[in-house]
């Protein structure tokens, strides 16, 4: 298969809410964002699936060299080959790809975060930087759009963390800041063993409120002149924010033992209705 077909298959197999939004883009942008997403899936799968930290580090180091090779004009991997055109067309920065890899290395090396400042660095690397790259592909004129992209990426990653609390705990990963667990009187045992308690609900409602603030901040920062070109990000926001609110409505503590999701048709409707409004 061609490099682009490889990326399409990688993106489609993930079942991501993001993929539903890509379909509304013109083909050149759709191909570029799909290749970017496939890159993120490649390195994220290493962090998620490699139980041997040494092997994971080696694979991520290979990707770091592959990105250097891509920018030197010598890509080897199908994803890198698919990115070769977009990095020039949309002026995608090499350092942003390296930051994403550094975020995945954090995932390999630690499974707890002492406070929100530590978690914020992780979210910046694995999500906010992706937001910057995505915004560049979608196109913008006002530099203020970059801050919108950073904060929207943060909102998305915080939503992912909340949605996946139980799933992550079963892999012995707790992204909720340790000092905030203590603040709400929640123990690691509560998280690891899926104890659905009022204290856990309060802790997770606190996390949801923080994510909502990032959505509000991001959407308030998007310049009016760039709303049309950034519609795909707004569609993603509509889908993810709806998911966040579903989690809260269902009882946030339930994420410890089940995964809240939106059906494909609902995601497509949210994406389409957002596209029409913007």
PDB file of C-alpha atoms in Angstrom:
ATOM      1  CA  UNK A   1       0.000   0.000   0.000  1.00  0.00           C
ATOM      2  CA  UNK A   2       1.046   3.610  -0.450  1.00  0.00           C
ATOM      3  CA  UNK A   3       2.296   5.702   2.512  1.00  0.00           C
ATOM      4  CA  UNK A   4      -0.985   7.628   2.555  1.00  0.00           C
ATOM      5  CA  UNK A   5      -3.045   4.418   2.521  1.00  0.00           C
ATOM      6  CA  UNK A   6      -0.964   3.184   5.466  1.00  0.00           C
ATOM      7  CA  UNK A   7      -1.799   6.376   7.358  1.00  0.00           C
ATOM      8  CA  UNK A   8      -5.495   6.134   6.477  1.00  0.00           C
ATOM      9  CA  UNK A   9      -5.633   2.587   7.825  1.00  0.00           C
ATOM     10  CA  UNK A  10      -3.759   3.574  10.989  1.00  0.00           C
ATOM     11  CA  UNK A  11      -6.096   6.485  11.666  1.00  0.00           C
ATOM     12  CA  UNK A  12      -9.303   4.608  10.858  1.00  0.00           C
ATOM     13  CA  UNK A  13      -8.360   1.638  13.048  1.00  0.00           C
ATOM     14  CA  UNK A  14      -8.044   3.887  16.094  1.00  0.00           C
ATOM     15  CA  UNK A  15     -11.756   4.737  16.110  1.00  0.00           C
ATOM     16  CA  UNK A  16     -10.837   8.208  17.317  1.00  0.00           C
ATOM     17  CA  UNK A  17     -13.301  11.063  17.578  1.00  0.00           C
ATOM     18  CA  UNK A  18     -10.730  13.128  15.694  1.00  0.00           C
ATOM     19  CA  UNK A  19     -11.021  10.975  12.600  1.00  0.00           C
ATOM     20  CA  UNK A  20     -14.702  11.893  12.193  1.00  0.00           C
ATOM     21  CA  UNK A  21     -13.689  15.539  11.845  1.00  0.00           C
ATOM     22  CA  UNK A  22     -10.980  14.955   9.255  1.00  0.00           C
ATOM     23  CA  UNK A  23     -13.497  13.945   6.590  1.00  0.00           C
ATOM     24  CA  UNK A  24     -14.712  17.516   6.164  1.00  0.00           C
ATOM     25  CA  UNK A  25     -11.311  18.832   5.072  1.00  0.00           C
ATOM     26  CA  UNK A  26     -10.109  19.329   1.482  1.00  0.00           C
ATOM     27  CA  UNK A  27      -7.979  16.379   0.395  1.00  0.00           C
ATOM     28  CA  UNK A  28      -4.515  17.983   0.812  1.00  0.00           C
ATOM     29  CA  UNK A  29      -5.282  19.016   4.393  1.00  0.00           C
ATOM     30  CA  UNK A  30      -7.062  15.745   5.099  1.00  0.00           C
ATOM     31  CA  UNK A  31      -4.035  13.786   3.936  1.00  0.00           C
ATOM     32  CA  UNK A  32      -1.701  15.966   6.014  1.00  0.00           C
ATOM     33  CA  UNK A  33      -3.687  15.750   9.245  1.00  0.00           C
ATOM     34  CA  UNK A  34      -4.181  12.003   8.755  1.00  0.00           C
ATOM     35  CA  UNK A  35      -0.415  11.551   8.390  1.00  0.00           C
ATOM     36  CA  UNK A  36       0.159  13.624  11.534  1.00  0.00           C
ATOM     37  CA  UNK A  37      -2.394  11.566  13.426  1.00  0.00           C
ATOM     38  CA  UNK A  38      -0.811   8.325  12.179  1.00  0.00           C
ATOM     39  CA  UNK A  39       2.556   9.531  13.497  1.00  0.00           C
ATOM     40  CA  UNK A  40       0.979  10.203  16.897  1.00  0.00           C
ATOM     41  CA  UNK A  41      -0.563   6.727  16.878  1.00  0.00           C
ATOM     42  CA  UNK A  42       2.781   5.111  15.996  1.00  0.00           C
ATOM     43  CA  UNK A  43       4.661   6.651  18.914  1.00  0.00           C
ATOM     44  CA  UNK A  44       1.735   6.390  21.326  1.00  0.00           C
ATOM     45  CA  UNK A  45       1.413   2.675  20.606  1.00  0.00           C
ATOM     46  CA  UNK A  46       5.048   2.241  21.615  1.00  0.00           C
ATOM     47  CA  UNK A  47       4.404   3.886  24.985  1.00  0.00           C
ATOM     48  CA  UNK A  48       1.190   1.890  25.507  1.00  0.00           C
ATOM     49  CA  UNK A  49       2.190  -1.536  24.257  1.00  0.00           C
ATOM     50  CA  UNK A  50       5.895  -1.999  25.058  1.00  0.00           C
ATOM     51  CA  UNK A  51       6.152  -3.504  28.537  1.00  0.00           C
ATOM     52  CA  UNK A  52       9.944  -3.524  28.336  1.00  0.00           C
ATOM     53  CA  UNK A  53      11.059   0.061  28.982  1.00  0.00           C
ATOM     54  CA  UNK A  54      14.390  -0.535  27.266  1.00  0.00           C
ATOM     55  CA  UNK A  55      12.703  -1.651  24.052  1.00  0.00           C
ATOM     56  CA  UNK A  56      10.290   1.290  24.193  1.00  0.00           C
ATOM     57  CA  UNK A  57      13.153   3.748  24.602  1.00  0.00           C
ATOM     58  CA  UNK A  58      14.993   2.168  21.687  1.00  0.00           C
ATOM     59  CA  UNK A  59      11.931   2.412  19.431  1.00  0.00           C
ATOM     60  CA  UNK A  60      11.293   6.025  20.402  1.00  0.00           C
ATOM     61  CA  UNK A  61      14.964   6.843  19.826  1.00  0.00           C
ATOM     62  CA  UNK A  62      14.560   5.312  16.350  1.00  0.00           C
ATOM     63  CA  UNK A  63      11.614   7.632  15.714  1.00  0.00           C
ATOM     64  CA  UNK A  64      13.654  10.621  16.845  1.00  0.00           C
ATOM     65  CA  UNK A  65      16.284   9.735  14.255  1.00  0.00           C
ATOM     66  CA  UNK A  66      13.559   9.075  11.685  1.00  0.00           C
ATOM     67  CA  UNK A  67      12.200  12.602  12.202  1.00  0.00           C
ATOM     68  CA  UNK A  68      15.691  14.001  11.728  1.00  0.00           C
ATOM     69  CA  UNK A  69      15.907  11.911   8.546  1.00  0.00           C
ATOM     70  CA  UNK A  70      12.538  13.214   7.388  1.00  0.00           C
ATOM     71  CA  UNK A  71      13.691  16.819   7.688  1.00  0.00           C
ATOM     72  CA  UNK A  72      16.954  15.900   5.952  1.00  0.00           C
ATOM     73  CA  UNK A  73      14.922  14.570   3.013  1.00  0.00           C
ATOM     74  CA  UNK A  74      15.441  10.866   3.686  1.00  0.00           C
ATOM     75  CA  UNK A  75      12.308   9.385   5.312  1.00  0.00           C
ATOM     76  CA  UNK A  76      12.132   5.587   5.659  1.00  0.00           C
ATOM     77  CA  UNK A  77       8.821   4.818   7.379  1.00  0.00           C
ATOM     78  CA  UNK A  78       5.503   5.059   5.477  1.00  0.00           C
ATOM     79  CA  UNK A  79       4.241   7.688   7.942  1.00  0.00           C
ATOM     80  CA  UNK A  80       7.384   9.786   7.493  1.00  0.00           C
ATOM     81  CA  UNK A  81       7.055   9.505   3.731  1.00  0.00           C
ATOM     82  CA  UNK A  82       3.451  10.696   3.951  1.00  0.00           C
ATOM     83  CA  UNK A  83       4.603  13.655   6.064  1.00  0.00           C
ATOM     84  CA  UNK A  84       7.314  14.704   3.618  1.00  0.00           C
ATOM     85  CA  UNK A  85       5.025  16.956   1.571  1.00  0.00           C
ATOM     86  CA  UNK A  86       3.045  18.444   4.483  1.00  0.00           C
ATOM     87  CA  UNK A  87       6.093  19.506   6.519  1.00  0.00           C
ATOM     88  CA  UNK A  88       7.064  21.767   3.630  1.00  0.00           C
ATOM     89  CA  UNK A  89       3.600  22.863   2.534  1.00  0.00           C
ATOM     90  CA  UNK A  90       2.427  23.777   6.038  1.00  0.00           C
ATOM     91  CA  UNK A  91       5.825  24.667   7.538  1.00  0.00           C
ATOM     92  CA  UNK A  92       5.574  22.097  10.309  1.00  0.00           C
ATOM     93  CA  UNK A  93       8.391  22.468  12.820  1.00  0.00           C
ATOM     94  CA  UNK A  94      10.731  19.552  13.476  1.00  0.00           C
ATOM     95  CA  UNK A  95      10.981  20.412  17.156  1.00  0.00           C
ATOM     96  CA  UNK A  96       7.259  19.843  17.609  1.00  0.00           C
ATOM     97  CA  UNK A  97       7.589  16.228  16.457  1.00  0.00           C
ATOM     98  CA  UNK A  98      10.536  15.778  18.826  1.00  0.00           C
ATOM     99  CA  UNK A  99       8.439  17.177  21.697  1.00  0.00           C
ATOM    100  CA  UNK A 100       5.728  14.601  20.993  1.00  0.00           C
ATOM    101  CA  UNK A 101       8.317  11.819  21.196  1.00  0.00           C
ATOM    102  CA  UNK A 102       9.601  13.311  24.480  1.00  0.00           C
ATOM    103  CA  UNK A 103       6.043  13.118  25.833  1.00  0.00           C
ATOM    104  CA  UNK A 104       5.870   9.440  24.962  1.00  0.00           C
ATOM    105  CA  UNK A 105       9.192   8.921  26.728  1.00  0.00           C
ATOM    106  CA  UNK A 106       7.611  10.454  29.826  1.00  0.00           C
ATOM    107  CA  UNK A 107       4.884   7.826  29.547  1.00  0.00           C
ATOM    108  CA  UNK A 108       7.531   5.093  29.509  1.00  0.00           C
ATOM    109  CA  UNK A 109       9.453   6.446  32.461  1.00  0.00           C
ATOM    110  CA  UNK A 110       6.750   7.526  34.923  1.00  0.00           C
ATOM    111  CA  UNK A 111       3.243   6.468  35.832  1.00  0.00           C
ATOM    112  CA  UNK A 112       2.450   9.071  38.504  1.00  0.00           C
ATOM    113  CA  UNK A 113       2.422  12.882  38.525  1.00  0.00           C
ATOM    114  CA  UNK A 114       3.089  14.774  41.738  1.00  0.00           C
ATOM    115  CA  UNK A 115       1.073  17.860  40.847  1.00  0.00           C
ATOM    116  CA  UNK A 116      -0.642  19.620  37.982  1.00  0.00           C
ATOM    117  CA  UNK A 117       2.534  21.434  36.914  1.00  0.00           C
ATOM    118  CA  UNK A 118       4.149  18.049  36.204  1.00  0.00           C
ATOM    119  CA  UNK A 119       1.050  16.799  34.391  1.00  0.00           C
ATOM    120  CA  UNK A 120       0.840  20.039  32.419  1.00  0.00           C
ATOM    121  CA  UNK A 121       4.270  19.435  30.867  1.00  0.00           C
ATOM    122  CA  UNK A 122       3.173  15.958  29.797  1.00  0.00           C
ATOM    123  CA  UNK A 123      -0.069  17.312  28.304  1.00  0.00           C
ATOM    124  CA  UNK A 124       1.833  20.046  26.485  1.00  0.00           C
ATOM    125  CA  UNK A 125       4.098  17.527  24.826  1.00  0.00           C
ATOM    126  CA  UNK A 126       1.548  14.899  23.825  1.00  0.00           C
ATOM    127  CA  UNK A 127      -1.403  17.175  23.008  1.00  0.00           C
ATOM    128  CA  UNK A 128      -0.787  20.928  22.931  1.00  0.00           C
ATOM    129  CA  UNK A 129       2.089  20.530  20.470  1.00  0.00           C
ATOM    130  CA  UNK A 130      -0.178  18.372  18.308  1.00  0.00           C
ATOM    131  CA  UNK A 131      -2.636  21.264  18.464  1.00  0.00           C
ATOM    132  CA  UNK A 132       0.006  23.630  17.104  1.00  0.00           C
ATOM    133  CA  UNK A 133       0.836  21.285  14.228  1.00  0.00           C
ATOM    134  CA  UNK A 134      -2.848  20.781  13.467  1.00  0.00           C
ATOM    135  CA  UNK A 135      -3.555  24.520  13.489  1.00  0.00           C
ATOM    136  CA  UNK A 136      -0.722  25.014  10.997  1.00  0.00           C
ATOM    137  CA  UNK A 137      -2.281  22.415   8.678  1.00  0.00           C
ATOM    138  CA  UNK A 138      -5.754  23.960   8.979  1.00  0.00           C
ATOM    139  CA  UNK A 139      -4.299  27.424   8.352  1.00  0.00           C
ATOM    140  CA  UNK A 140      -4.417  30.706  10.259  1.00  0.00           C
ATOM    141  CA  UNK A 141      -3.426  34.342   9.859  1.00  0.00           C
ATOM    142  CA  UNK A 142      -3.525  35.653  13.422  1.00  0.00           C
ATOM    143  CA  UNK A 143      -0.684  34.475  15.718  1.00  0.00           C
ATOM    144  CA  UNK A 144      -3.169  34.452  18.617  1.00  0.00           C
ATOM    145  CA  UNK A 145      -4.548  31.243  17.104  1.00  0.00           C
ATOM    146  CA  UNK A 146      -1.441  29.466  18.390  1.00  0.00           C
ATOM    147  CA  UNK A 147      -2.492  30.013  22.014  1.00  0.00           C
ATOM    148  CA  UNK A 148      -5.965  28.736  21.147  1.00  0.00           C
ATOM    149  CA  UNK A 149      -4.377  25.589  19.715  1.00  0.00           C
ATOM    150  CA  UNK A 150      -2.216  25.060  22.804  1.00  0.00           C
ATOM    151  CA  UNK A 151      -5.133  25.399  25.207  1.00  0.00           C
ATOM    152  CA  UNK A 152      -7.499  23.302  23.111  1.00  0.00           C
ATOM    153  CA  UNK A 153      -4.899  20.537  23.028  1.00  0.00           C
ATOM    154  CA  UNK A 154      -4.696  20.731  26.809  1.00  0.00           C
ATOM    155  CA  UNK A 155      -8.497  20.461  27.068  1.00  0.00           C
ATOM    156  CA  UNK A 156      -8.508  17.393  24.819  1.00  0.00           C
ATOM    157  CA  UNK A 157      -5.794  15.635  26.810  1.00  0.00           C
ATOM    158  CA  UNK A 158      -7.465  16.366  30.147  1.00  0.00           C
ATOM    159  CA  UNK A 159     -10.678  14.919  28.703  1.00  0.00           C
ATOM    160  CA  UNK A 160      -8.790  11.795  27.631  1.00  0.00           C
ATOM    161  CA  UNK A 161      -7.291  11.430  31.099  1.00  0.00           C
ATOM    162  CA  UNK A 162     -10.713  11.681  32.745  1.00  0.00           C
ATOM    163  CA  UNK A 163     -12.332   9.252  30.294  1.00  0.00           C
ATOM    164  CA  UNK A 164      -9.535   6.696  30.690  1.00  0.00           C
ATOM    165  CA  UNK A 165      -9.015   6.824  34.469  1.00  0.00           C
ATOM    166  CA  UNK A 166     -10.074   3.208  34.993  1.00  0.00           C
ATOM    167  CA  UNK A 167      -8.373   1.842  31.896  1.00  0.00           C
ATOM    168  CA  UNK A 168      -5.122   3.606  32.789  1.00  0.00           C
ATOM    169  CA  UNK A 169      -5.292   2.391  36.392  1.00  0.00           C
ATOM    170  CA  UNK A 170      -5.487  -1.188  35.153  1.00  0.00           C
ATOM    171  CA  UNK A 171      -2.118  -0.506  33.501  1.00  0.00           C
ATOM    172  CA  UNK A 172      -0.858   0.962  36.801  1.00  0.00           C
ATOM    173  CA  UNK A 173      -0.967   4.503  35.461  1.00  0.00           C
ATOM    174  CA  UNK A 174      -2.535   7.318  37.445  1.00  0.00           C
ATOM    175  CA  UNK A 175      -2.440  10.648  35.670  1.00  0.00           C
ATOM    176  CA  UNK A 176      -4.556  12.474  38.261  1.00  0.00           C
ATOM    177  CA  UNK A 177      -2.105  14.614  40.271  1.00  0.00           C
ATOM    178  CA  UNK A 178      -1.059  12.997  43.536  1.00  0.00           C
ATOM    179  CA  UNK A 179      -1.537  16.166  45.580  1.00  0.00           C
ATOM    180  CA  UNK A 180      -5.109  16.451  44.298  1.00  0.00           C
ATOM    181  CA  UNK A 181      -5.879  12.868  45.294  1.00  0.00           C
ATOM    182  CA  UNK A 182      -4.724  13.819  48.790  1.00  0.00           C
ATOM    183  CA  UNK A 183      -6.731  17.046  48.697  1.00  0.00           C
ATOM    184  CA  UNK A 184      -9.966  15.117  48.087  1.00  0.00           C
ATOM    185  CA  UNK A 185      -9.126  12.242  50.431  1.00  0.00           C
ATOM    186  CA  UNK A 186      -8.837   9.686  47.610  1.00  0.00           C
ATOM    187  CA  UNK A 187      -6.223   6.951  47.861  1.00  0.00           C
ATOM    188  CA  UNK A 188      -4.413   5.199  45.036  1.00  0.00           C
ATOM    189  CA  UNK A 189      -6.211   2.043  46.154  1.00  0.00           C
ATOM    190  CA  UNK A 190      -9.534   3.746  45.390  1.00  0.00           C
ATOM    191  CA  UNK A 191      -8.379   4.431  41.832  1.00  0.00           C
ATOM    192  CA  UNK A 192      -6.579   1.132  41.223  1.00  0.00           C
ATOM    193  CA  UNK A 193      -9.454  -0.957  42.605  1.00  0.00           C
ATOM    194  CA  UNK A 194     -12.265   1.078  41.041  1.00  0.00           C
ATOM    195  CA  UNK A 195     -13.948   2.277  44.222  1.00  0.00           C
ATOM    196  CA  UNK A 196     -16.865   4.461  43.100  1.00  0.00           C
ATOM    197  CA  UNK A 197     -17.158   6.736  46.123  1.00  0.00           C
ATOM    198  CA  UNK A 198     -18.483  10.277  46.682  1.00  0.00           C
ATOM    199  CA  UNK A 199     -14.902  11.454  47.226  1.00  0.00           C
ATOM    200  CA  UNK A 200     -13.842  10.018  43.888  1.00  0.00           C
ATOM    201  CA  UNK A 201     -16.768  11.774  42.228  1.00  0.00           C
ATOM    202  CA  UNK A 202     -15.735  15.092  43.811  1.00  0.00           C
ATOM    203  CA  UNK A 203     -12.150  14.590  42.623  1.00  0.00           C
ATOM    204  CA  UNK A 204     -13.250  13.823  39.074  1.00  0.00           C
ATOM    205  CA  UNK A 205     -15.766  16.665  38.994  1.00  0.00           C
ATOM    206  CA  UNK A 206     -12.839  18.916  39.939  1.00  0.00           C
ATOM    207  CA  UNK A 207     -10.873  17.534  36.978  1.00  0.00           C
ATOM    208  CA  UNK A 208     -13.854  18.053  34.671  1.00  0.00           C
ATOM    209  CA  UNK A 209     -14.211  21.670  35.799  1.00  0.00           C
ATOM    210  CA  UNK A 210     -10.541  22.287  34.991  1.00  0.00           C
ATOM    211  CA  UNK A 211     -10.955  20.793  31.510  1.00  0.00           C
ATOM    212  CA  UNK A 212     -14.057  22.942  30.941  1.00  0.00           C
ATOM    213  CA  UNK A 213     -12.028  26.034  31.825  1.00  0.00           C
ATOM    214  CA  UNK A 214      -9.480  25.112  29.169  1.00  0.00           C
ATOM    215  CA  UNK A 215     -12.241  24.712  26.589  1.00  0.00           C
ATOM    216  CA  UNK A 216     -13.641  28.129  27.547  1.00  0.00           C
ATOM    217  CA  UNK A 217     -10.188  29.698  27.445  1.00  0.00           C
ATOM    218  CA  UNK A 218      -9.312  28.186  24.066  1.00  0.00           C
ATOM    219  CA  UNK A 219     -12.579  29.101  22.383  1.00  0.00           C
ATOM    220  CA  UNK A 220     -12.310  32.639  23.744  1.00  0.00           C
ATOM    221  CA  UNK A 221      -8.824  32.972  22.264  1.00  0.00           C
ATOM    222  CA  UNK A 222      -9.648  31.950  18.695  1.00  0.00           C
ATOM    223  CA  UNK A 223      -9.641  35.101  16.531  1.00  0.00           C
ATOM    224  CA  UNK A 224     -12.789  35.581  14.485  1.00  0.00           C
ATOM    225  CA  UNK A 225     -10.753  35.827  11.281  1.00  0.00           C
ATOM    226  CA  UNK A 226      -9.471  32.259  11.753  1.00  0.00           C
ATOM    227  CA  UNK A 227     -12.696  30.546  12.813  1.00  0.00           C
ATOM    228  CA  UNK A 228     -13.470  29.260   9.336  1.00  0.00           C
ATOM    229  CA  UNK A 229     -10.066  27.701   8.696  1.00  0.00           C
ATOM    230  CA  UNK A 230      -9.993  26.230  12.212  1.00  0.00           C
ATOM    231  CA  UNK A 231     -13.429  24.611  11.911  1.00  0.00           C
ATOM    232  CA  UNK A 232     -11.982  21.114  12.212  1.00  0.00           C
ATOM    233  CA  UNK A 233     -10.612  21.946  15.656  1.00  0.00           C
ATOM    234  CA  UNK A 234     -13.989  23.363  16.615  1.00  0.00           C
ATOM    235  CA  UNK A 235     -15.646  20.116  15.485  1.00  0.00           C
ATOM    236  CA  UNK A 236     -13.217  18.120  17.611  1.00  0.00           C
ATOM    237  CA  UNK A 237     -14.023  20.429  20.501  1.00  0.00           C
ATOM    238  CA  UNK A 238     -17.762  19.861  20.119  1.00  0.00           C
ATOM    239  CA  UNK A 239     -17.273  16.082  20.171  1.00  0.00           C
ATOM    240  CA  UNK A 240     -14.842  15.988  23.078  1.00  0.00           C
ATOM    241  CA  UNK A 241     -16.702  18.521  25.191  1.00  0.00           C
ATOM    242  CA  UNK A 242     -19.938  16.604  24.708  1.00  0.00           C
ATOM    243  CA  UNK A 243     -18.122  13.469  25.864  1.00  0.00           C
ATOM    244  CA  UNK A 244     -16.835  15.309  28.942  1.00  0.00           C
ATOM    245  CA  UNK A 245     -20.332  16.461  29.840  1.00  0.00           C
ATOM    246  CA  UNK A 246     -21.724  12.956  29.329  1.00  0.00           C
ATOM    247  CA  UNK A 247     -19.158  11.665  31.824  1.00  0.00           C
ATOM    248  CA  UNK A 248     -20.260  14.224  34.401  1.00  0.00           C
ATOM    249  CA  UNK A 249     -23.969  13.569  33.782  1.00  0.00           C
ATOM    250  CA  UNK A 250     -23.500   9.805  34.137  1.00  0.00           C
ATOM    251  CA  UNK A 251     -21.619  10.187  37.439  1.00  0.00           C
ATOM    252  CA  UNK A 252     -17.959  10.866  36.880  1.00  0.00           C
ATOM    253  CA  UNK A 253     -16.792   8.110  39.222  1.00  0.00           C
ATOM    254  CA  UNK A 254     -18.172   5.507  36.802  1.00  0.00           C
ATOM    255  CA  UNK A 255     -15.149   6.021  34.556  1.00  0.00           C
ATOM    256  CA  UNK A 256     -13.253   3.821  37.013  1.00  0.00           C
ATOM    257  CA  UNK A 257     -15.072   0.733  35.788  1.00  0.00           C
ATOM    258  CA  UNK A 258     -16.530   1.623  32.392  1.00  0.00           C
ATOM    259  CA  UNK A 259     -15.701   3.772  29.395  1.00  0.00           C
ATOM    260  CA  UNK A 260     -18.052   6.508  28.266  1.00  0.00           C
ATOM    261  CA  UNK A 261     -18.160   6.977  24.504  1.00  0.00           C
ATOM    262  CA  UNK A 262     -20.271   8.625  21.840  1.00  0.00           C
ATOM    263  CA  UNK A 263     -21.641   6.614  18.940  1.00  0.00           C
ATOM    264  CA  UNK A 264     -20.262   7.154  15.444  1.00  0.00           C
ATOM    265  CA  UNK A 265     -23.475   8.722  14.155  1.00  0.00           C
ATOM    266  CA  UNK A 266     -23.592  11.150  17.066  1.00  0.00           C
ATOM    267  CA  UNK A 267     -19.974  12.169  16.510  1.00  0.00           C
ATOM    268  CA  UNK A 268     -20.658  12.735  12.828  1.00  0.00           C
ATOM    269  CA  UNK A 269     -23.723  14.819  13.633  1.00  0.00           C
ATOM    270  CA  UNK A 270     -21.774  16.959  16.132  1.00  0.00           C
ATOM    271  CA  UNK A 271     -19.031  17.440  13.563  1.00  0.00           C
ATOM    272  CA  UNK A 272     -21.457  18.293  10.757  1.00  0.00           C
ATOM    273  CA  UNK A 273     -23.564  20.706  12.824  1.00  0.00           C
ATOM    274  CA  UNK A 274     -20.421  22.496  14.030  1.00  0.00           C
ATOM    275  CA  UNK A 275     -19.183  22.755  10.452  1.00  0.00           C
ATOM    276  CA  UNK A 276     -22.461  24.399   9.408  1.00  0.00           C
ATOM    277  CA  UNK A 277     -22.369  26.880  12.287  1.00  0.00           C
ATOM    278  CA  UNK A 278     -18.838  28.020  11.511  1.00  0.00           C
TER     279      UNK A 278
END
